[in-house]
mmCIF file of C-alpha atoms in Angstrom:
data_model
loop_
_atom_site.group_PDB
_atom_site.id
_atom_site.type_symbol
_atom_site.label_atom_id
_atom_site.label_comp_id
_atom_site.label_asym_id
_atom_site.label_seq_id
_atom_site.Cartn_x
_atom_site.Cartn_y
_atom_site.Cartn_z
ATOM 1 C CA MET K 1 -3.223 3.215 -20.409
ATOM 2 C CA THR K 2 -4.461 6.621 -21.532
ATOM 3 C CA ASP K 3 -7.237 4.931 -23.541
ATOM 4 C CA ALA K 4 -8.276 2.908 -20.498
ATOM 5 C CA ALA K 5 -8.392 6.046 -18.354
ATOM 6 C CA THR K 6 -10.500 7.824 -20.968
ATOM 7 C CA ARG K 7 -12.949 4.905 -21.212
ATOM 8 C CA ALA K 8 -13.219 4.752 -17.423
ATOM 9 C CA GLY K 9 -13.860 8.463 -17.113
ATOM 10 C CA ALA K 10 -10.693 10.551 -16.962
ATOM 11 C CA ASP K 11 -12.525 13.294 -15.075
ATOM 12 C CA ARG K 12 -13.438 11.040 -12.125
ATOM 13 C CA THR K 13 -12.012 11.938 -8.745
ATOM 14 C CA ASP K 14 -13.479 8.999 -6.818
ATOM 15 C CA ALA K 15 -11.355 6.283 -8.428
ATOM 16 C CA LEU K 16 -7.780 5.460 -9.372
ATOM 17 C CA LEU K 17 -6.465 3.556 -12.339
ATOM 18 C CA ALA K 18 -4.871 0.315 -11.117
ATOM 19 C CA ILE K 19 -2.796 -2.365 -12.809
ATOM 20 C CA ASP K 20 -3.115 -6.094 -12.180
ATOM 21 C CA PRO K 21 -0.421 -6.899 -9.572
ATOM 22 C CA ALA K 22 0.994 -9.641 -11.805
ATOM 23 C CA LEU K 23 1.867 -6.964 -14.403
ATOM 24 C CA ALA K 24 3.385 -4.364 -12.063
ATOM 25 C CA PRO K 25 5.674 -5.814 -9.381
ATOM 26 C CA PRO K 26 6.124 -3.633 -6.297
ATOM 27 C CA SER K 27 9.920 -3.618 -6.750
ATOM 28 C CA SER K 28 9.480 -1.763 -10.040
ATOM 29 C CA LEU K 29 6.828 0.675 -8.747
ATOM 30 C CA ALA K 30 8.464 1.718 -5.453
ATOM 31 C CA PRO K 31 11.412 3.592 -7.048
ATOM 32 C CA LEU K 32 8.914 5.624 -9.103
ATOM 33 C CA MET K 33 7.423 7.212 -5.980
ATOM 34 C CA GLN K 34 8.732 10.688 -5.306
ATOM 35 C CA ARG K 35 8.472 13.218 -2.512
ATOM 36 C CA GLY K 36 10.192 16.469 -3.414
ATOM 37 C CA GLU K 37 13.524 15.396 -4.878
ATOM 38 C CA LYS K 38 13.558 12.083 -2.964
ATOM 39 C CA LEU K 39 12.805 8.861 -4.818
ATOM 40 C CA GLY K 40 10.987 5.949 -3.238
ATOM 41 C CA PHE K 41 12.685 2.775 -2.081
ATOM 42 C CA VAL K 42 12.073 -0.680 -0.620
ATOM 43 C CA VAL K 43 13.614 -1.430 2.784
ATOM 44 C CA GLU K 44 16.695 -3.633 2.642
ATOM 45 C CA ASP K 45 15.183 -6.549 4.556
ATOM 46 C CA MET K 46 12.230 -6.894 2.180
ATOM 47 C CA THR K 47 13.997 -8.696 -0.658
ATOM 48 C CA ASP K 48 10.850 -10.788 -1.181
ATOM 49 C CA VAL K 49 8.629 -7.738 -1.805
ATOM 50 C CA ASP K 50 7.345 -9.118 -5.124
ATOM 51 C CA ALA K 51 6.038 -12.245 -3.377
ATOM 52 C CA PHE K 52 3.345 -10.232 -1.553
ATOM 53 C CA ALA K 53 0.189 -11.210 -3.438
ATOM 54 C CA PRO K 54 -3.542 -10.517 -3.157
ATOM 55 C CA THR K 55 -5.001 -12.465 -0.236
ATOM 56 C CA GLY K 56 -8.752 -12.641 0.208
ATOM 57 C CA VAL K 57 -9.291 -9.912 -2.397
ATOM 58 C CA ASP K 58 -11.270 -10.377 -5.607
ATOM 59 C CA LEU K 59 -9.777 -8.631 -8.637
ATOM 60 C CA PRO K 60 -11.778 -7.729 -11.759
ATOM 61 C CA GLY K 61 -9.730 -10.020 -14.040
ATOM 62 C CA ALA K 62 -8.562 -7.212 -16.326
ATOM 63 C CA PRO K 63 -5.046 -5.854 -16.805
ATOM 64 C CA LEU K 64 -6.287 -2.348 -15.900
ATOM 65 C CA TYR K 65 -9.126 -1.630 -13.526
ATOM 66 C CA LEU K 66 -10.601 1.124 -11.412
ATOM 67 C CA LEU K 67 -10.004 1.225 -7.689
ATOM 68 C CA GLN K 68 -13.026 2.993 -6.274
ATOM 69 C CA ALA K 69 -13.115 5.266 -3.238
ATOM 70 C CA PRO K 70 -9.640 4.577 -1.838
ATOM 71 C CA ASP K 71 -9.264 5.560 1.799
ATOM 72 C CA ARG K 72 -6.044 5.825 3.811
ATOM 73 C CA GLY K 73 -7.768 4.412 6.894
ATOM 74 C CA ASP K 74 -6.694 7.046 9.392
ATOM 75 C CA GLU K 75 -9.406 5.769 11.761
ATOM 76 C CA PHE K 76 -7.337 2.572 12.065
ATOM 77 C CA GLU K 77 -4.233 4.339 13.372
ATOM 78 C CA ASN K 78 -3.212 2.496 16.532
ATOM 79 C CA VAL K 79 -5.218 -0.575 15.443
ATOM 80 C CA SER K 80 -3.525 -3.772 14.253
ATOM 81 C CA PRO K 81 -4.265 -5.169 10.794
ATOM 82 C CA ALA K 82 -5.803 -8.234 12.455
ATOM 83 C CA GLU K 83 -8.202 -5.973 14.375
ATOM 84 C CA ALA K 84 -9.005 -3.694 11.420
ATOM 85 C CA LEU K 85 -9.744 -6.349 8.803
ATOM 86 C CA GLU K 86 -13.100 -7.292 10.331
ATOM 87 C CA SER K 87 -14.229 -3.646 10.486
ATOM 88 C CA ILE K 88 -13.130 -2.996 6.901
ATOM 89 C CA THR K 89 -15.010 -5.976 5.476
ATOM 90 C CA ALA K 90 -18.066 -5.365 7.706
ATOM 91 C CA ALA K 91 -18.289 -1.894 6.147
ATOM 92 C CA GLY K 92 -18.421 -3.478 2.670
ATOM 93 C CA ARG K 93 -14.900 -2.344 1.841
ATOM 94 C CA SER K 94 -11.834 -4.277 0.757
ATOM 95 C CA PRO K 95 -8.269 -3.972 2.057
ATOM 96 C CA LEU K 96 -5.902 -2.247 -0.359
ATOM 97 C CA LEU K 97 -3.251 -4.272 -2.181
ATOM 98 C CA LEU K 98 0.399 -3.253 -2.053
ATOM 99 C CA THR K 99 0.460 -2.425 -5.778
ATOM 100 C CA GLU K 100 -2.710 -0.342 -5.390
ATOM 101 C CA GLY K 101 -1.124 1.615 -2.553
ATOM 102 C CA LEU K 102 1.960 2.265 -4.667
ATOM 103 C CA LEU K 103 -0.150 3.356 -7.639
ATOM 104 C CA TRP K 104 -2.145 5.640 -5.345
ATOM 105 C CA VAL K 105 1.038 7.359 -4.147
ATOM 106 C CA LEU K 106 2.178 7.660 -7.776
ATOM 107 C CA GLN K 107 -1.106 9.261 -8.847
ATOM 108 C CA VAL K 108 -1.779 11.303 -5.682
ATOM 109 C CA PRO K 109 1.601 11.818 -3.949
ATOM 110 C CA GLU K 110 0.107 13.932 -1.164
ATOM 111 C CA VAL K 111 -1.762 10.883 0.169
ATOM 112 C CA LEU K 112 1.545 9.958 1.845
ATOM 113 C CA GLU K 113 1.611 12.460 4.679
ATOM 114 C CA ARG K 114 4.068 12.429 7.583
ATOM 115 C CA ASN K 115 2.454 10.826 10.656
ATOM 116 C CA HIS K 116 -0.519 9.675 8.538
ATOM 117 C CA CYS K 117 0.685 6.910 6.239
ATOM 118 C CA PHE K 118 -0.832 3.472 5.622
ATOM 119 C CA MET K 119 -0.593 -0.306 5.506
ATOM 120 C CA THR K 120 -1.769 -2.358 2.544
ATOM 121 C CA ILE K 121 -3.038 -5.510 4.248
ATOM 122 C CA GLY K 122 -4.687 -7.008 1.145
ATOM 123 C CA SER K 123 -1.252 -8.298 0.066
ATOM 124 C CA ARG K 124 0.378 -11.076 2.069
ATOM 125 C CA ILE K 125 2.844 -13.908 1.523
ATOM 126 C CA ARG K 126 1.897 -17.561 1.986
ATOM 127 C CA THR K 127 4.694 -19.619 3.487
ATOM 128 C CA ALA K 128 5.635 -23.079 2.219
ATOM 129 C CA SER K 129 3.393 -24.566 4.928
ATOM 130 C CA GLY K 130 0.411 -22.560 3.615
ATOM 131 C CA ARG K 131 0.272 -20.190 6.578
ATOM 132 C CA LEU K 132 0.356 -16.429 6.121
ATOM 133 C CA ASP K 133 3.633 -14.654 6.801
ATOM 134 C CA SER K 134 3.197 -12.323 9.781
ATOM 135 C CA ARG K 135 4.405 -9.263 7.870
ATOM 136 C CA THR K 136 2.155 -6.768 6.146
ATOM 137 C CA PRO K 137 3.412 -4.157 3.664
ATOM 138 C CA ALA K 138 3.197 -0.465 4.487
ATOM 139 C CA LEU K 139 4.037 2.854 2.845
ATOM 140 C CA TRP K 140 5.427 5.744 4.845
ATOM 141 C CA ILE K 141 7.979 8.544 4.839
ATOM 142 C CA SER K 142 11.515 7.677 5.890
ATOM 143 C CA GLY K 143 12.971 9.418 8.902
ATOM 144 C CA GLY K 144 16.474 8.860 7.493
ATOM 145 C CA THR K 145 17.561 6.703 10.403
ATOM 146 C CA GLY K 146 19.130 3.257 10.626
ATOM 147 C CA ARG K 147 19.625 1.346 7.404
ATOM 148 C CA ASP K 148 17.571 3.900 5.445
ATOM 149 C CA GLY K 149 20.500 6.310 5.653
ATOM 150 C CA LYS K 150 20.427 10.074 6.134
ATOM 151 C CA GLU K 151 20.273 10.625 2.368
ATOM 152 C CA ARG K 152 16.831 8.981 2.301
ATOM 153 C CA LYS K 153 15.284 11.232 4.946
ATOM 154 C CA ASP K 154 11.820 12.299 3.729
ATOM 155 C CA ALA K 155 11.784 9.732 0.896
ATOM 156 C CA PRO K 156 8.703 7.548 0.281
ATOM 157 C CA LYS K 157 9.397 4.153 1.822
ATOM 158 C CA LEU K 158 7.973 0.679 1.214
ATOM 159 C CA GLY K 159 8.468 -1.406 4.322
ATOM 160 C CA TRP K 160 6.591 -3.828 6.488
ATOM 161 C CA CYS K 161 4.983 -4.146 9.912
ATOM 162 C CA TRP K 162 3.890 -7.140 11.951
ATOM 163 C CA TRP K 163 0.285 -8.316 11.444
ATOM 164 C CA ASN K 164 -0.632 -7.950 15.124
ATOM 165 C CA ASN K 165 1.198 -4.680 15.852
ATOM 166 C CA ARG K 166 -0.364 -1.243 16.230
ATOM 167 C CA HIS K 167 1.190 1.990 14.990
ATOM 168 C CA THR K 168 -0.160 5.400 15.943
ATOM 169 C CA TRP K 169 0.876 6.866 12.576
ATOM 170 C CA LEU K 170 -0.150 4.088 10.165
ATOM 171 C CA GLY K 171 -3.701 3.749 8.943
ATOM 172 C CA ILE K 172 -4.976 0.661 7.163
ATOM 173 C CA ALA K 173 -6.014 1.523 3.626
ATOM 174 C CA SER K 174 -9.098 0.158 1.899
ATOM 175 C CA ALA K 175 -11.161 0.556 -1.250
ATOM 176 C CA GLY K 176 -14.875 0.793 -1.902
ATOM 177 C CA GLY K 177 -14.545 -1.640 -4.796
ATOM 178 C CA ARG K 178 -12.760 -2.625 -7.983
ATOM 179 C CA THR K 179 -14.249 -2.680 -11.467
ATOM 180 C CA ALA K 180 -12.923 -3.375 -14.933
ATOM 181 C CA GLY K 181 -12.610 -0.115 -16.865
#
């Protein structure tokens, strides 16, 4: 991985090193997130987290690649994923994948900011009938309520939101592109 980062330009600040989603399941990346002393976690009702796969996103076809110009999508706070997708693609950008969002938080932890977190709508689940599941993955900071438990207050959290719902504190993350290193 260090060699790939060096080849890609280790001094770049406009790109992140990403791993093909097939090689880095979200369930293994989420616990690596950290905020202060709090470790990341996946919400209890997302036992199928590893089934969220790239949907409508072209990957470079390399195990490691560069994710260019990631953006948290704060301008899409209070906009549903369904509403934001058209604007993102019209701007020549691509919705972020769940694994890319996790890797972003691992490489730049401060991107996860209370009241300004983000959805990763480039990863969805196809149901047995071929339709898209109505959930979309999101990364935010736990408030320590409900099933999260008080001990997880302020921990990085991998959860989900409904495709047509709006949240005033969740942006919809995107990337300027993806290239093989």
